[in-house]
CSV table of C-alpha atoms and ligand atoms in Angstrom, one decimal:
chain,number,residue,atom,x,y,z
A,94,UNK,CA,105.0,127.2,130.8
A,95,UNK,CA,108.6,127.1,132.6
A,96,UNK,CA,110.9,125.0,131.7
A,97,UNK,CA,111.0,121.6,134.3
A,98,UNK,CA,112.5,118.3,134.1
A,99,UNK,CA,110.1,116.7,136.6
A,100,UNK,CA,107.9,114.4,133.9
A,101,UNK,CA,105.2,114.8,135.4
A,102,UNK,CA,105.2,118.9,134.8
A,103,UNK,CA,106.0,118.1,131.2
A,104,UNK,CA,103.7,119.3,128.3
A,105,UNK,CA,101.4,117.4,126.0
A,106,UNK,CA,103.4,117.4,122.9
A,107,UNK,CA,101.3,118.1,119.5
A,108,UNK,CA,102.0,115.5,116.9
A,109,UNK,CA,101.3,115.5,113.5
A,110,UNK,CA,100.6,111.7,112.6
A,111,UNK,CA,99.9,109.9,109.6
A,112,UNK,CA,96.0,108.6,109.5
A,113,UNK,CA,95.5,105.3,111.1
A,114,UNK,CA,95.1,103.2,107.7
A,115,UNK,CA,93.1,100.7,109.3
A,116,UNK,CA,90.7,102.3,111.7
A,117,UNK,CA,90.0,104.9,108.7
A,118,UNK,CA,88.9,102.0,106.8
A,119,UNK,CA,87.3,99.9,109.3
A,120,UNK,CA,85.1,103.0,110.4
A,121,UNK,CA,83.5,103.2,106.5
A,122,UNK,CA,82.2,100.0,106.8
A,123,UNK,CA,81.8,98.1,110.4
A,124,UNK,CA,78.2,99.6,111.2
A,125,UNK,CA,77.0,98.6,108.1
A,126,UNK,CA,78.1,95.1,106.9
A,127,UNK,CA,76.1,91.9,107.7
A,128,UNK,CA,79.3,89.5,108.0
A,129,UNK,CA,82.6,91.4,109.7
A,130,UNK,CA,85.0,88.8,109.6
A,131,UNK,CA,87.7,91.5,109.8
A,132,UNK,CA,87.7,92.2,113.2
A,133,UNK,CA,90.3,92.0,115.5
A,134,UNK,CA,88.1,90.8,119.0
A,135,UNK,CA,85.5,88.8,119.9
A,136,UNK,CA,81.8,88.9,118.9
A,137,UNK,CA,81.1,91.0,122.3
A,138,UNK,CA,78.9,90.3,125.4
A,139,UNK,CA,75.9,91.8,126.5
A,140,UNK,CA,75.6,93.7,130.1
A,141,UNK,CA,72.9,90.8,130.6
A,142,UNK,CA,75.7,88.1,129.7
A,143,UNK,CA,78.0,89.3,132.2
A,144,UNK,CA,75.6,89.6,134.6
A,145,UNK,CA,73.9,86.1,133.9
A,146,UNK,CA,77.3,84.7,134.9
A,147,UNK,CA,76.5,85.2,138.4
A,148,UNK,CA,74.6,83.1,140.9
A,149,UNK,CA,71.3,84.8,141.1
A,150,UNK,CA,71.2,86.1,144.3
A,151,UNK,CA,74.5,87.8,143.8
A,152,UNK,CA,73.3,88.9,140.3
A,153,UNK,CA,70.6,91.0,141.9
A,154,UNK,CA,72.5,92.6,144.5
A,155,UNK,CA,75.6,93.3,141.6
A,156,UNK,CA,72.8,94.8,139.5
A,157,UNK,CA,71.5,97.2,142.0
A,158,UNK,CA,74.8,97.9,142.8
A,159,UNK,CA,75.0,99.1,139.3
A,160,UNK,CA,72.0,101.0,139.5
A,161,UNK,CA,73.2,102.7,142.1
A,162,UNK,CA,76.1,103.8,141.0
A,163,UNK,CA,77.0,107.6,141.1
A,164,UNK,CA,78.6,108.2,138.2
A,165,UNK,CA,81.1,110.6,139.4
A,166,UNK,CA,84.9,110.6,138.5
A,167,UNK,CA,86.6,107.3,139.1
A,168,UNK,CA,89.8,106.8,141.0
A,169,UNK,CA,92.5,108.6,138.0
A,170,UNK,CA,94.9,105.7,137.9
A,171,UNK,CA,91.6,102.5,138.0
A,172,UNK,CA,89.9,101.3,141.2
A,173,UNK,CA,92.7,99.9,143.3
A,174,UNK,CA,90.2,96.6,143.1
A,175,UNK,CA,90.9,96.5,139.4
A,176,UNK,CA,94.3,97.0,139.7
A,177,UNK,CA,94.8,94.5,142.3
A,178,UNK,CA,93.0,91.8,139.9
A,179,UNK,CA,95.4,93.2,137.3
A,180,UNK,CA,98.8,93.1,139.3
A,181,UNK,CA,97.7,89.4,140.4
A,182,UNK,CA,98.5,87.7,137.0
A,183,UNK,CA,102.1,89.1,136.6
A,184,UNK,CA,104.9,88.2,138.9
A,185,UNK,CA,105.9,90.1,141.9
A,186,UNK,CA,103.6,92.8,140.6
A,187,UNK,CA,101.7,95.6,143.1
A,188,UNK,CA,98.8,97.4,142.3
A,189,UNK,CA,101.4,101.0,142.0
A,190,UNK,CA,102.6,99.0,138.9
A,191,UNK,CA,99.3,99.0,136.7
A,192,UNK,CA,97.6,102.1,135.5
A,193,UNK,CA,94.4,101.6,133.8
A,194,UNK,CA,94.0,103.4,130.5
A,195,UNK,CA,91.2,103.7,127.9
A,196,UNK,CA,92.2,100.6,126.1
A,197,UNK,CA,96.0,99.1,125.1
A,198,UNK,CA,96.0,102.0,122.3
A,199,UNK,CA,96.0,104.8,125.2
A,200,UNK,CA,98.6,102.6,127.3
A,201,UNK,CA,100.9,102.1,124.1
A,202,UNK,CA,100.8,105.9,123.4
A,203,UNK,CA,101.3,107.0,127.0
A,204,UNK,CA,104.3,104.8,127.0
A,205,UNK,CA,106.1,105.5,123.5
A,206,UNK,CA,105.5,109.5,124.1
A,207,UNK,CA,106.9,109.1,127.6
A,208,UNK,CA,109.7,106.3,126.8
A,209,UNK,CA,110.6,107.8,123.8
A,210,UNK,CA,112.6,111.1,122.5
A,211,UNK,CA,113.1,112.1,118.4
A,212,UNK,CA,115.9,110.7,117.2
A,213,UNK,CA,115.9,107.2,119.5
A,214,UNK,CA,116.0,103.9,117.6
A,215,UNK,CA,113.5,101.7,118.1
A,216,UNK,CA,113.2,98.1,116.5
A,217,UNK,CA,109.3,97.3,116.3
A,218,UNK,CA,107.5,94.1,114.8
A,219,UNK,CA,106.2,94.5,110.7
A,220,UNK,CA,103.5,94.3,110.0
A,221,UNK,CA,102.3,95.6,113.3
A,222,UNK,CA,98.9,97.1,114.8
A,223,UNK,CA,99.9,100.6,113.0
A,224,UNK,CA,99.8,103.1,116.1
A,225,UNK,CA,103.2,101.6,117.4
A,226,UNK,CA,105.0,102.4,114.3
A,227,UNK,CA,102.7,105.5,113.8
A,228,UNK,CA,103.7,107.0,116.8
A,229,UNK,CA,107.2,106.0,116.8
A,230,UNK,CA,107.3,108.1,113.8
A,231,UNK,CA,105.4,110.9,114.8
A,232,UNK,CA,107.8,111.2,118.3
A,233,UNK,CA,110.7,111.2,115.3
A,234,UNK,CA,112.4,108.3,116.2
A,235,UNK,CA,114.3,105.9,114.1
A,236,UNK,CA,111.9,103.0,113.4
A,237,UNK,CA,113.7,99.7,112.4
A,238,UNK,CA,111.3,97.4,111.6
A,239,UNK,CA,111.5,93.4,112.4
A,240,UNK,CA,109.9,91.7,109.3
A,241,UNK,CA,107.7,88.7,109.8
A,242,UNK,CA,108.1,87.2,106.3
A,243,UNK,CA,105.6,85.0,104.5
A,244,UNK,CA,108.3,82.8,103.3
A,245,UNK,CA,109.1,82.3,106.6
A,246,UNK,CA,105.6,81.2,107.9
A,247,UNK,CA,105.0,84.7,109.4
A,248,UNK,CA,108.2,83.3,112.4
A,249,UNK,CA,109.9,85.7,114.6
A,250,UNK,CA,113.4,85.7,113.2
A,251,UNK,CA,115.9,86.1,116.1
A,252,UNK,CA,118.7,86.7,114.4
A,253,UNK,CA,117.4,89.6,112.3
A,254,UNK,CA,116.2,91.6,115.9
A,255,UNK,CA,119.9,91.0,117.2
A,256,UNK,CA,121.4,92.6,113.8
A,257,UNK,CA,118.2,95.4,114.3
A,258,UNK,CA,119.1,96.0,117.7
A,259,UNK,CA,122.3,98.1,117.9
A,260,UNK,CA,123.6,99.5,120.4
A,261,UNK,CA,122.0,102.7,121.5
A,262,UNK,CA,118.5,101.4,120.5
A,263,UNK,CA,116.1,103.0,123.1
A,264,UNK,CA,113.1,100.3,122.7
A,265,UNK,CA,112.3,96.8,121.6
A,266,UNK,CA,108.7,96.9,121.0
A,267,UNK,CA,106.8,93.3,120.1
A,268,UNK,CA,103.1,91.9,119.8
A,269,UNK,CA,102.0,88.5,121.1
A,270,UNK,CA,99.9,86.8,119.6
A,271,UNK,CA,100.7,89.4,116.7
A,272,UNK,CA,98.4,91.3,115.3
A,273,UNK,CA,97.4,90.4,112.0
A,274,UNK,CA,99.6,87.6,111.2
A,275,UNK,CA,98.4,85.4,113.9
A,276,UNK,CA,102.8,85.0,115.2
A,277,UNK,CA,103.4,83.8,118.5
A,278,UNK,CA,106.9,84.5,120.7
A,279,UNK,CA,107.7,81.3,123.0
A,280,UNK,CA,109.0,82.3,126.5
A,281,UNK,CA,112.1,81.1,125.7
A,282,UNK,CA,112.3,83.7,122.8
A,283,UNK,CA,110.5,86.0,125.0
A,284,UNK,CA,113.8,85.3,127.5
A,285,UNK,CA,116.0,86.0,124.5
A,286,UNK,CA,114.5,89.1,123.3
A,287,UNK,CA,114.7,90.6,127.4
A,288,UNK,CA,118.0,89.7,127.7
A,289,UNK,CA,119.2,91.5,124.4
A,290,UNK,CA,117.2,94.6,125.8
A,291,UNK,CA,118.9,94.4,129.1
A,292,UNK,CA,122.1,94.4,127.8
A,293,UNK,CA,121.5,97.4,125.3
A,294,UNK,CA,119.6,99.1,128.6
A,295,UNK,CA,116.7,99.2,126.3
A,296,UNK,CA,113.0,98.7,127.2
A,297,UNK,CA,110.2,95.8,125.8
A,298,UNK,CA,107.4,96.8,125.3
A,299,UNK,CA,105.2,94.3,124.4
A,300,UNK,CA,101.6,94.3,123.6
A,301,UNK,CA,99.8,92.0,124.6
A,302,UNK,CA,96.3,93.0,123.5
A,303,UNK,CA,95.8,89.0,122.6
A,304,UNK,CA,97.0,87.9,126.0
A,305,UNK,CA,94.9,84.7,127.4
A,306,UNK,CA,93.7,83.7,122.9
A,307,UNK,CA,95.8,80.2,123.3
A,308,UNK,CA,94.1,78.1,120.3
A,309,UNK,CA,93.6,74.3,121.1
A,310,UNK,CA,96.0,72.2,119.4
A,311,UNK,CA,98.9,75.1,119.5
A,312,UNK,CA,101.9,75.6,121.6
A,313,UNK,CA,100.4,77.3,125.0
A,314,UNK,CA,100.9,81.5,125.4
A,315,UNK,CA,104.1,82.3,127.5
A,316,UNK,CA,103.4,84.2,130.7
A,317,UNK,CA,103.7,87.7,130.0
A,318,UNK,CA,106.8,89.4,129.6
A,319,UNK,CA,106.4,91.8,132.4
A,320,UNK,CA,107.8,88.6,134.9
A,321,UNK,CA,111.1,89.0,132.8
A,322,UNK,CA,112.5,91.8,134.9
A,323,UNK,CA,112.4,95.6,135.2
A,324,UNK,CA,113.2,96.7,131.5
A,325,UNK,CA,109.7,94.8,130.6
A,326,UNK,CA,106.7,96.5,130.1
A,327,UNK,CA,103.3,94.9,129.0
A,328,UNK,CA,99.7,96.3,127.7
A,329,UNK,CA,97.1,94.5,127.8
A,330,UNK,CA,93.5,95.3,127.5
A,331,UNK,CA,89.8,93.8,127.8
A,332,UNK,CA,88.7,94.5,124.1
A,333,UNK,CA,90.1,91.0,122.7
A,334,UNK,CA,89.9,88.0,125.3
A,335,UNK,CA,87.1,89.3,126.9
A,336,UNK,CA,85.0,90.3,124.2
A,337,UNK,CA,84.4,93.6,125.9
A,338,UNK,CA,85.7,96.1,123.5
A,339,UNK,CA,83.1,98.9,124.0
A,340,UNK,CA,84.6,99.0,128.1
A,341,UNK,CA,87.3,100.9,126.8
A,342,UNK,CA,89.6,99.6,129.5
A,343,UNK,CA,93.1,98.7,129.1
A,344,UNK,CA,96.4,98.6,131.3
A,345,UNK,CA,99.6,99.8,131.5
A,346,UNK,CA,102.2,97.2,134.0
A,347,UNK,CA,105.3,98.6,134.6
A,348,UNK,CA,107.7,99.5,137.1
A,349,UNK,CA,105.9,102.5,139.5
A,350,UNK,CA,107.7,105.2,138.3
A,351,UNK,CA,107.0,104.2,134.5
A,352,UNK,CA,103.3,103.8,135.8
A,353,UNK,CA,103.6,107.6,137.8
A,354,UNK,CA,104.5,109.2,134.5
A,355,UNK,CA,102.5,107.6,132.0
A,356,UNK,CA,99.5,109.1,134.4
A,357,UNK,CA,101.3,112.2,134.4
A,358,UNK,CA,100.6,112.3,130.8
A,359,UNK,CA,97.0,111.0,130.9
A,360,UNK,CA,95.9,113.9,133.4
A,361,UNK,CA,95.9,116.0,130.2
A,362,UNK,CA,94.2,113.6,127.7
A,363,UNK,CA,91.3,110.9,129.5
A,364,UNK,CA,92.1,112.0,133.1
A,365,UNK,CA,90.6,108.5,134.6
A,366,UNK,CA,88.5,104.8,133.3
A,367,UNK,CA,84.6,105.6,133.1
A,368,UNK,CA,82.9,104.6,136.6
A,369,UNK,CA,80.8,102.1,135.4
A,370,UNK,CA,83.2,100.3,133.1
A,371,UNK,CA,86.2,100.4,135.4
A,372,UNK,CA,83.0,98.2,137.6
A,373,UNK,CA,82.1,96.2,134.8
A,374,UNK,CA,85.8,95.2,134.0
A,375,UNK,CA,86.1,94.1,138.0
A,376,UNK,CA,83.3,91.9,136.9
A,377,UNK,CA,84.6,90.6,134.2
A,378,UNK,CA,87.8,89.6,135.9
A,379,UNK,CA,86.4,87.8,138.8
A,380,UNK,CA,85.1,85.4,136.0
A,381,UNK,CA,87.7,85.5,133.7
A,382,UNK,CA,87.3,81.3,133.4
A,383,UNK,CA,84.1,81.5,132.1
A,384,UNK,CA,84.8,84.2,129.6
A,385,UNK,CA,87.8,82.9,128.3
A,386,UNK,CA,86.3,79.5,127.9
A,387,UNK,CA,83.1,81.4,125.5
A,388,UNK,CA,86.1,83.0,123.7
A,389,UNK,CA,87.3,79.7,123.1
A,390,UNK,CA,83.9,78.2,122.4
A,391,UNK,CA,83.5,80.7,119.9
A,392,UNK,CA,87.0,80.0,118.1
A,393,UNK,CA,87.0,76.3,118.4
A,394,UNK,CA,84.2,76.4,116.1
A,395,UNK,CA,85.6,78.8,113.5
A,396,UNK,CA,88.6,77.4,113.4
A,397,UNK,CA,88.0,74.3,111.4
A,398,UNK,CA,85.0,75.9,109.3
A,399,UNK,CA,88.3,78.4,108.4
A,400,UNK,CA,90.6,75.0,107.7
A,401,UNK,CA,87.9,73.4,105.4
A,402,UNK,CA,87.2,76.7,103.8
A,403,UNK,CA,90.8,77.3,102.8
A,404,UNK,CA,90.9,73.9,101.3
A,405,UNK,CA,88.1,74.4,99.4
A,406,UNK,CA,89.3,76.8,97.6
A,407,UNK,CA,92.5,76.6,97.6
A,408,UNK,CA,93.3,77.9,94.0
A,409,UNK,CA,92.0,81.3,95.0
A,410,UNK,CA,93.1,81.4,99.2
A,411,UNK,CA,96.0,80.4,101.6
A,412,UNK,CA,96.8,81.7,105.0
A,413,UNK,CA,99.1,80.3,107.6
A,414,UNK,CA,96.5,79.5,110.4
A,415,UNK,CA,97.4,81.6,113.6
A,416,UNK,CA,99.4,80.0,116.3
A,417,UNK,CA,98.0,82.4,118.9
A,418,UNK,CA,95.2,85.3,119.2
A,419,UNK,CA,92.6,85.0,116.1
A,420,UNK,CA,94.3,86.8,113.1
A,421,UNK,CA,95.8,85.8,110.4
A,422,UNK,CA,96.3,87.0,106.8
A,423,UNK,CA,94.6,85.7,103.6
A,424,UNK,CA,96.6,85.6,100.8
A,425,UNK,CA,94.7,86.0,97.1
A,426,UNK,CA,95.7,85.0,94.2
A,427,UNK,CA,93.4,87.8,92.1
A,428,UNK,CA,95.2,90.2,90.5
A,429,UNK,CA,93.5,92.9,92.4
A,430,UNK,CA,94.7,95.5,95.0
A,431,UNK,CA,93.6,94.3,98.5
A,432,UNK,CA,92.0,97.8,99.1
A,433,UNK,CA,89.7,97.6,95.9
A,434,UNK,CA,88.7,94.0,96.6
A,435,UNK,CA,88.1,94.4,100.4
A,436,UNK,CA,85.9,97.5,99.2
A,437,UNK,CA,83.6,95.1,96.6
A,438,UNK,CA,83.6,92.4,99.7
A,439,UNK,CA,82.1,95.4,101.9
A,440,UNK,CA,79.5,97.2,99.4
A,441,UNK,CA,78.2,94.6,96.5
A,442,UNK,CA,78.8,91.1,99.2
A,443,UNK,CA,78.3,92.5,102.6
A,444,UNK,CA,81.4,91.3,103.8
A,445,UNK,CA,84.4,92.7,105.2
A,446,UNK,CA,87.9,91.4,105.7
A,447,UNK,CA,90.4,94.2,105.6
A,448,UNK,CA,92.6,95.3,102.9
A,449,UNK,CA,96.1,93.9,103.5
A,450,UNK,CA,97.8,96.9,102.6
A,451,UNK,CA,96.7,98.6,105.6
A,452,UNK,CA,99.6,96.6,106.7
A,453,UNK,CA,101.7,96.4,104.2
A,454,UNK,CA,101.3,93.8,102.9
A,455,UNK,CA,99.8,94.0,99.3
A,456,UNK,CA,97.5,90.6,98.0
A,457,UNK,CA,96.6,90.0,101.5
A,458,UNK,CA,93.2,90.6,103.6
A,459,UNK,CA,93.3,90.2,107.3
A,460,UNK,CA,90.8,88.0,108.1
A,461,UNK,CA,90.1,87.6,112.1
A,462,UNK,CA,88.1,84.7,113.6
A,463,UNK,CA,85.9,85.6,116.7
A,464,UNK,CA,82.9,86.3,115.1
A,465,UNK,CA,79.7,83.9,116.1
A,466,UNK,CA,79.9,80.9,113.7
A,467,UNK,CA,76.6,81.9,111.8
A,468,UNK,CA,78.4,85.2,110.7
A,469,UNK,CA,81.8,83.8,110.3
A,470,UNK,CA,80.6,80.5,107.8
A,471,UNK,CA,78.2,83.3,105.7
A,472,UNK,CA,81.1,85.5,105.6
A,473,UNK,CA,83.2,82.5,104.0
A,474,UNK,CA,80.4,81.6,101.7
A,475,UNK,CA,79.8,85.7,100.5
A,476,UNK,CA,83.8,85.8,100.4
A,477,UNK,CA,84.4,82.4,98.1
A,478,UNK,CA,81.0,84.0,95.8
A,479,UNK,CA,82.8,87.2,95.3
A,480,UNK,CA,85.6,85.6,94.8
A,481,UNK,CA,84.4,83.1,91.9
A,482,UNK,CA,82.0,86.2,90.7
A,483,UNK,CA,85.3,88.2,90.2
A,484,UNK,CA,87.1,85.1,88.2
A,485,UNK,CA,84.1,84.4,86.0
A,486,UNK,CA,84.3,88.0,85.6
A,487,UNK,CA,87.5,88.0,83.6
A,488,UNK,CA,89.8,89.2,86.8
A,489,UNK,CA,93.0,87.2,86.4
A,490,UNK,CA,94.7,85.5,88.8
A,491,UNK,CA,98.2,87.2,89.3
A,492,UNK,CA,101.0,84.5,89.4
A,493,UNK,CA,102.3,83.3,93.0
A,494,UNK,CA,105.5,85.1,92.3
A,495,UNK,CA,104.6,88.7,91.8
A,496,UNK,CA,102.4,88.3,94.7
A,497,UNK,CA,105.7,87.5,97.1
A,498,UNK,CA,107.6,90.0,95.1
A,499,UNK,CA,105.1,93.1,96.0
A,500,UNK,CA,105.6,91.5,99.6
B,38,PLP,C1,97.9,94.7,118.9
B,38,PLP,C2,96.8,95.7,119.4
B,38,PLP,N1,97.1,96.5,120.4
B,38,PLP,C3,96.2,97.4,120.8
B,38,PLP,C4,95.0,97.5,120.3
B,38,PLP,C5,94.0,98.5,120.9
B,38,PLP,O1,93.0,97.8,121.6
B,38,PLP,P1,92.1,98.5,122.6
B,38,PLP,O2,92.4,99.9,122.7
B,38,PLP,O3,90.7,98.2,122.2
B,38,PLP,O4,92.4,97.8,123.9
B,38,PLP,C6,94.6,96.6,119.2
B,38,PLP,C7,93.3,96.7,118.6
B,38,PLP,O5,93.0,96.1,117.6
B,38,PLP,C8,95.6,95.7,118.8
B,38,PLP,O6,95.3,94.8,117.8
């Protein structure tokens, strides 16, 4: 292949990347398990559920409409519907600025191999959803990672991103709500953290695969970052808020020519959104309200079954509730590795919370809180048995100390 510097004629690169901790795990067990309170979305709608939120004459003509549907290639970059429903919830955003991907995880790794050269620093949230720092790596860059500490309630720390954030650094790249601590960035952060990148003539990238997860009783989500100016670039996706994970749609909004060469790349690995989902997520959107407010049906109930739960046995369990989205991490005092114990949960309990150390964070499971309340209060009780099973057992419980310490 010659030689070019137009990005759109540049080649695929091959990585080599380390497994996907997480996903490797998650995979052994989430088709089998009665009680998944490890997961990071919604318990997901039904086709019928979507479809019953329409007036019924309109349902029958949307449904033959789907039935009808020739499922040929869809427009490469999304339906320019979709992308108008998209472009409408950021500022001074056209539809040129969103390119619909197969999920946040294709728009993060469009953007990071097309932002990003080996050998760039990039400062990125810890813990973090692993594929941001996975494919930092991979690209070769230097990844600086901004701690979210237990110690420090799992709060963004300003201070340490502007000693991170040197001057050359090619990319701030954030999660709000985070993913799995539960972390939320106020806009007046959010304003702080663009205005560092701007003056480095770095980008944000911020994923915001938890976008429209405000909890009641919590401080209320900023408006995305993309509204901050040019160097702001946002994912977002319809796996989490909407409960619609197995669409496999997700966005890209950045400035046009951002947007032209992220597609650029994607000709050569999904080419375009599946026909039928790219009309399903259209759906979805026009009745965002009504989803949004089953997502927070859903949660409202967990929530406080979570609260009492972590009370109740709070000689084994603490977590710092989320602020945002619907993770957060479990801290155990069993002196156990969080891999072995989330493995025991999944085969002899049923249960799955995922292992901590996925994340790095060792004494930890990640426990997430959109499951229906019937599964989410058994998981509890199977969680709490194995728990007290284990004890009984002779397991000790490690002191509070060396659990921080491994941190
Ligand atoms: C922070 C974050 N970003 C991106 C993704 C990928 O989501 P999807 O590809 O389903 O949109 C996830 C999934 O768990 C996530 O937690």
């Amino acid at each position: 292949m010659p030689e070019t510097d137009d990005p759109l004629e540049r080649k695929v690169m091959v990585m080599r990347i380390e497994p996907f901790q997480l996903e490797r795990w998650m995979t052994k067990y989430e088709m089998n398990v009665k009680w998944d309170i490890a997961e990071s979305g919604i318990f997901p709608m039904s086709t019928r559920e979507l479809l019953d939120l329409l007036p019924p004459d309109e349902r029958a003509g949307i449904l033959d409409r789907l039935l009808d549907l020739r499922l040929g290639y869809s427009e490469a970059c999304g339906s320019a519907e979709l992308r108008g429903l998209i472009a409408a919830t950021y500022d001074r955003t056209l539809p040129d600025e969103i390119l619909v991907t197969t999920g946040a995880i294709e728009a993060n790794f469009l953007l990071l191999n097309e932002l990003l050269e080996a050998g760039d620093r990039i400062v990125i949230v810890d813990p973090a959803y692993q594929q941001l720092q996975s494919v930092a790596r991979a690209i070769g860059c230097d990844v600086a990672p901004w701690k979210l500490r237990p110690e420090n309630g799992f709060r963004f720390d300003l201070d340490d991103l502007r000693s991170l954030a040197t001057p050359g650094t090619r990319m701030i790249a954030i999660n709000t709500p985070h993913n799995p601590t539960g972390a939320m960035l106020s806009e007046h952060e959010l304003r702080e953290i663009y205005a560092l990148a701007e003056s480095l003539d770095a980008w944000v990238l911020s994923d915001e695969a938890y976008r429209w997860l405000d909890l009641a009783g919590s401080d209320p989500l900023a408006p995305p970052l993309r509204n901050l100016g040019p160097r702001a670039i946002c994912t977002g996706t319809f796996s989490k808020p909407f409960g619609l994970p197995g669409l496999r749609i997700g966005w890209v909004a950045a400035p046009a020519e951002v947007v032209q060469r992220c597609w650029g790349l994607r000709d050569y690995i999904s080419l375009s959104p599946g026909k039928l989902n790219d009309e399903l997520a259209v759906l979805a959107f026009r009745h965002r309200d009504q989803i949004v407010a089953r997502t927070q049906r859903i949660v409202a109930q967990n929530l406080p079954v979570a609260e009492r739960w972590f009370a109740e046995n709070d000689d084994i369990v603490s977590w710092t509730p989320p602020r945002g989205g619907i993770l957060a991490l479990m801290k155990y005092e069993l002196d156990m590795p969080s891999h072995e114990l989330a493995n025991r949960l999944a085969e002899e309990y049923s249960v799955m919370l995922a292992p901590g150390a996925a994340f790095g964070f060792e004494g930890y499971l990640r426990i997430g809180i959109g499951n229906t309340p019937e599964i989410f209060a058994q998981g509890l009780r199977q969680t709490a048995k194995c728990f007290r099973n284990l004890m009984a057992s002779g397991v000790p419980l490690r002191s509070r100390e060396l659990v921080s310490a491994s941190v």
